[in-house]
Amino acid sequence: MWKLFVQTRPMPAEGPPRFSRSDLDAGVAKRLKEIRQSKQMTRQELAVAARISAKTLARHEQGRQRPSEPALRRLATALGVQISDLAPGWKNDDLNRPTTGTEHPGIGLRLLRKEWGVSLEAAAKAAGVNAGTLSRFERGMHASRKLAKRVEGRIGDRLVLTSDALARLLRFEDAETLTFACEEMANDGKPSIS
């Protein structure tokens, strides 16, 4: 029997899991299988794309084993859905990990902070979080409620900054103005500094 080997790049460090398997409801198995089938993917195709074994995926879909948070994130990515589509109970706790400035202002925030010469520690103090939390936010890994919130927009949900103190430190009127500048900065790499 031939084995399929896929060479992948190592994933960036994700930090400690934010959720445990026990937080998943039993319906994750059914949703996972239904979404996979709706995407017309075989179990093997999804397993390869999510970097898990087909046997493990079978156990997840049969409800015999709940996926870990990193595995569930990879499955959601491979299926092209949000993690909350697979695990709705996490929706209020998970702000996902987008990778562009319009999806995650942390990416532009880092560029603006460096442009102004503000240290990570000073920015974290102004925002009321520790430096590690701000660093993860700036890399688009997650969002602390002290830094951002998800709001509904015309096109879809949008992650916006919430710390006016951080905005003032970076010479912006308020968190909303800083959010727009971060989005613009991350998309075209040009600072929105007035």
CSV table of C-alpha atoms in Angstrom, one decimal:
chain,number,residue,atom,x,y,z
A,1,MET,CA,0.0,0.0,0.0
A,2,TRP,CA,1.3,3.4,-0.9
A,3,LYS,CA,1.5,6.1,1.7
A,4,LEU,CA,1.0,9.7,0.8
A,5,PHE,CA,3.7,12.0,2.2
A,6,VAL,CA,3.1,15.8,2.1
A,7,GLN,CA,5.9,18.2,2.8
A,8,THR,CA,4.6,21.2,4.7
A,9,ARG,CA,6.2,24.2,6.2
A,10,PRO,CA,6.1,24.3,10.0
A,11,MET,CA,3.3,26.3,11.4
A,12,PRO,CA,4.2,29.5,13.3
A,13,ALA,CA,4.1,29.2,17.1
A,14,GLU,CA,0.5,29.6,18.1
A,15,GLY,CA,1.0,29.9,21.8
A,16,PRO,CA,-1.0,27.9,24.4
A,17,PRO,CA,-4.4,26.7,23.3
A,18,ARG,CA,-7.3,29.0,24.3
A,19,PHE,CA,-9.8,26.2,24.4
A,20,SER,CA,-9.8,22.6,25.6
A,21,ARG,CA,-11.3,19.6,23.9
A,22,SER,CA,-13.9,19.4,26.7
A,23,ASP,CA,-15.2,22.8,25.6
A,24,LEU,CA,-16.4,21.3,22.3
A,25,ASP,CA,-20.0,20.2,22.1
A,26,ALA,CA,-20.8,16.7,20.6
A,27,GLY,CA,-22.2,18.3,17.5
A,28,VAL,CA,-18.8,19.2,16.2
A,29,ALA,CA,-18.5,15.7,14.7
A,30,LYS,CA,-21.7,16.1,12.6
A,31,ARG,CA,-20.9,19.6,11.5
A,32,LEU,CA,-17.4,18.6,10.5
A,33,LYS,CA,-18.7,15.7,8.3
A,34,GLU,CA,-21.5,17.7,6.8
A,35,ILE,CA,-19.3,20.6,5.8
A,36,ARG,CA,-16.6,18.3,4.4
A,37,GLN,CA,-19.3,16.5,2.3
A,38,SER,CA,-20.8,19.8,1.2
A,39,LYS,CA,-17.4,20.9,-0.1
A,40,GLN,CA,-17.2,17.5,-1.9
A,41,MET,CA,-14.0,16.6,-0.2
A,42,THR,CA,-12.9,13.1,0.6
A,43,ARG,CA,-11.8,12.3,4.1
A,44,GLN,CA,-8.3,11.7,2.8
A,45,GLU,CA,-8.2,15.1,1.0
A,46,LEU,CA,-9.3,17.0,4.1
A,47,ALA,CA,-6.9,15.1,6.3
A,48,VAL,CA,-3.9,15.9,4.0
A,49,ALA,CA,-5.0,19.6,3.8
A,50,ALA,CA,-5.4,19.8,7.6
A,51,ARG,CA,-2.2,17.9,8.3
A,52,ILE,CA,-3.9,15.1,10.3
A,53,SER,CA,-4.2,11.4,9.6
A,54,ALA,CA,-7.3,10.1,7.9
A,55,LYS,CA,-7.9,7.8,10.8
A,56,THR,CA,-7.9,10.7,13.2
A,57,LEU,CA,-10.3,12.6,11.0
A,58,ALA,CA,-12.6,9.6,11.0
A,59,ARG,CA,-12.6,9.5,14.8
A,60,HIS,CA,-13.4,13.2,14.8
A,61,GLU,CA,-16.3,12.7,12.4
A,62,GLN,CA,-17.7,9.7,14.3
A,63,GLY,CA,-17.6,11.6,17.6
A,64,ARG,CA,-15.1,9.2,19.1
A,65,GLN,CA,-12.4,11.8,19.6
A,66,ARG,CA,-12.7,15.6,19.8
A,67,PRO,CA,-10.1,17.6,17.8
A,68,SER,CA,-7.6,19.8,19.6
A,69,GLU,CA,-7.9,23.5,19.1
A,70,PRO,CA,-5.0,23.6,16.6
A,71,ALA,CA,-6.4,20.7,14.7
A,72,LEU,CA,-9.8,22.3,14.6
A,73,ARG,CA,-8.3,25.5,13.3
A,74,ARG,CA,-6.5,23.6,10.5
A,75,LEU,CA,-9.7,21.8,9.6
A,76,ALA,CA,-11.6,25.0,9.4
A,77,THR,CA,-8.9,26.6,7.3
A,78,ALA,CA,-8.8,23.6,5.0
A,79,LEU,CA,-12.6,23.7,4.6
A,80,GLY,CA,-12.6,27.4,4.0
A,81,VAL,CA,-14.9,28.1,7.0
A,82,GLN,CA,-14.6,30.0,10.3
A,83,ILE,CA,-13.8,27.9,13.3
A,84,SER,CA,-17.1,29.0,14.8
A,85,ASP,CA,-18.9,27.2,11.9
A,86,LEU,CA,-17.5,23.9,13.4
A,87,ALA,CA,-17.6,25.0,17.0
A,88,PRO,CA,-20.4,27.6,17.5
A,89,GLY,CA,-19.8,27.6,21.2
A,90,TRP,CA,-16.5,29.2,20.7
A,91,LYS,CA,-17.8,32.1,18.6
A,92,ASN,CA,-18.1,34.5,21.5
A,93,ASP,CA,-14.6,33.6,22.7
A,94,ASP,CA,-12.7,33.3,19.4
A,95,LEU,CA,-11.8,36.3,17.3
A,96,ASN,CA,-10.1,34.1,14.8
A,97,ARG,CA,-6.7,34.8,13.4
A,98,PRO,CA,-7.0,36.8,10.1
A,99,THR,CA,-3.9,37.7,8.2
A,100,THR,CA,-4.6,41.0,6.5
A,101,GLY,CA,-5.0,44.5,7.9
A,102,THR,CA,-8.7,44.9,7.0
A,103,GLU,CA,-9.4,41.7,8.9
A,104,HIS,CA,-7.0,42.2,11.8
A,105,PRO,CA,-5.8,45.7,12.8
A,106,GLY,CA,-2.9,44.3,14.8
A,107,ILE,CA,-0.8,43.9,11.7
A,108,GLY,CA,-1.0,47.6,10.9
A,109,LEU,CA,-0.8,48.5,14.6
A,110,ARG,CA,2.7,47.0,14.7
A,111,LEU,CA,3.8,49.0,11.7
A,112,LEU,CA,2.4,52.3,13.1
A,113,ARG,CA,3.9,51.6,16.6
A,114,LYS,CA,7.3,51.1,15.1
A,115,GLU,CA,6.9,54.2,12.8
A,116,TRP,CA,6.3,56.3,15.9
A,117,GLY,CA,9.1,54.6,17.8
A,118,VAL,CA,6.8,53.4,20.6
A,119,SER,CA,8.1,50.3,22.4
A,120,LEU,CA,5.9,47.2,22.7
A,121,GLU,CA,6.0,47.6,26.5
A,122,ALA,CA,4.8,51.2,26.4
A,123,ALA,CA,2.0,50.4,24.0
A,124,ALA,CA,0.9,47.3,26.0
A,125,LYS,CA,0.8,49.4,29.2
A,126,ALA,CA,-1.4,52.0,27.5
A,127,ALA,CA,-3.7,49.3,26.3
A,128,GLY,CA,-3.9,47.6,29.7
A,129,VAL,CA,-2.5,44.3,28.5
A,130,ASN,CA,0.9,42.6,28.9
A,131,ALA,CA,3.6,42.8,26.2
A,132,GLY,CA,3.1,39.2,25.2
A,133,THR,CA,-0.6,39.7,24.6
A,134,LEU,CA,0.0,42.8,22.4
A,135,SER,CA,2.8,41.0,20.5
A,136,ARG,CA,0.5,38.1,19.6
A,137,PHE,CA,-2.2,40.6,18.6
A,138,GLU,CA,0.2,42.5,16.4
A,139,ARG,CA,1.1,39.2,14.6
A,140,GLY,CA,-2.6,38.5,14.0
A,141,MET,CA,-2.7,35.5,16.2
A,142,HIS,CA,-5.7,36.4,18.4
A,143,ALA,CA,-7.4,39.4,19.9
A,144,SER,CA,-7.8,40.2,23.6
A,145,ARG,CA,-11.1,41.9,24.5
A,146,LYS,CA,-9.0,44.7,26.1
A,147,LEU,CA,-7.6,45.4,22.6
A,148,ALA,CA,-10.3,44.8,20.1
A,149,LYS,CA,-13.9,43.7,19.5
A,150,ARG,CA,-15.7,42.3,16.5
A,151,VAL,CA,-18.5,44.5,15.1
A,152,GLU,CA,-20.9,43.9,12.3
A,153,GLY,CA,-20.3,45.8,9.1
A,154,ARG,CA,-21.9,46.1,5.7
A,155,ILE,CA,-19.6,43.5,4.2
A,156,GLY,CA,-19.2,41.3,7.2
A,157,ASP,CA,-17.7,41.3,10.7
A,158,ARG,CA,-14.9,43.6,11.4
A,159,LEU,CA,-12.3,43.6,14.1
A,160,VAL,CA,-11.9,47.1,15.6
A,161,LEU,CA,-9.5,48.4,18.3
A,162,THR,CA,-11.1,49.5,21.6
A,163,SER,CA,-8.3,51.2,23.5
A,164,ASP,CA,-8.5,55.0,23.3
A,165,ALA,CA,-5.4,55.3,25.5
A,166,LEU,CA,-3.4,53.3,23.0
A,167,ALA,CA,-4.7,55.5,20.2
A,168,ARG,CA,-3.7,58.7,22.1
A,169,LEU,CA,-0.2,57.2,22.7
A,170,LEU,CA,0.1,56.8,18.9
A,171,ARG,CA,-1.2,60.3,18.3
A,172,PHE,CA,-4.7,59.4,17.1
A,173,GLU,CA,-7.9,60.9,18.3
A,174,ASP,CA,-9.6,57.6,19.4
A,175,ALA,CA,-9.5,53.9,18.8
A,176,GLU,CA,-11.8,54.1,15.8
A,177,THR,CA,-9.4,56.5,14.0
A,178,LEU,CA,-6.5,54.3,14.9
A,179,THR,CA,-8.3,51.2,13.6
A,180,PHE,CA,-8.8,52.9,10.2
A,181,ALA,CA,-5.1,53.9,10.1
A,182,CYS,CA,-4.0,50.4,11.0
A,183,GLU,CA,-6.1,48.9,8.2
A,184,GLU,CA,-4.7,51.3,5.7
A,185,MET,CA,-1.2,50.9,6.9
A,186,ALA,CA,-1.4,47.1,6.7
A,187,ASN,CA,-2.9,47.1,3.3
A,188,ASP,CA,-0.6,49.4,1.5
A,189,GLY,CA,2.3,49.8,3.9
A,190,LYS,CA,2.0,53.6,4.0
A,191,PRO,CA,1.5,55.2,7.4
A,192,SER,CA,-1.6,57.3,8.0
A,193,ILE,CA,0.1,59.7,10.3
A,194,SER,CA,-1.1,63.3,10.2
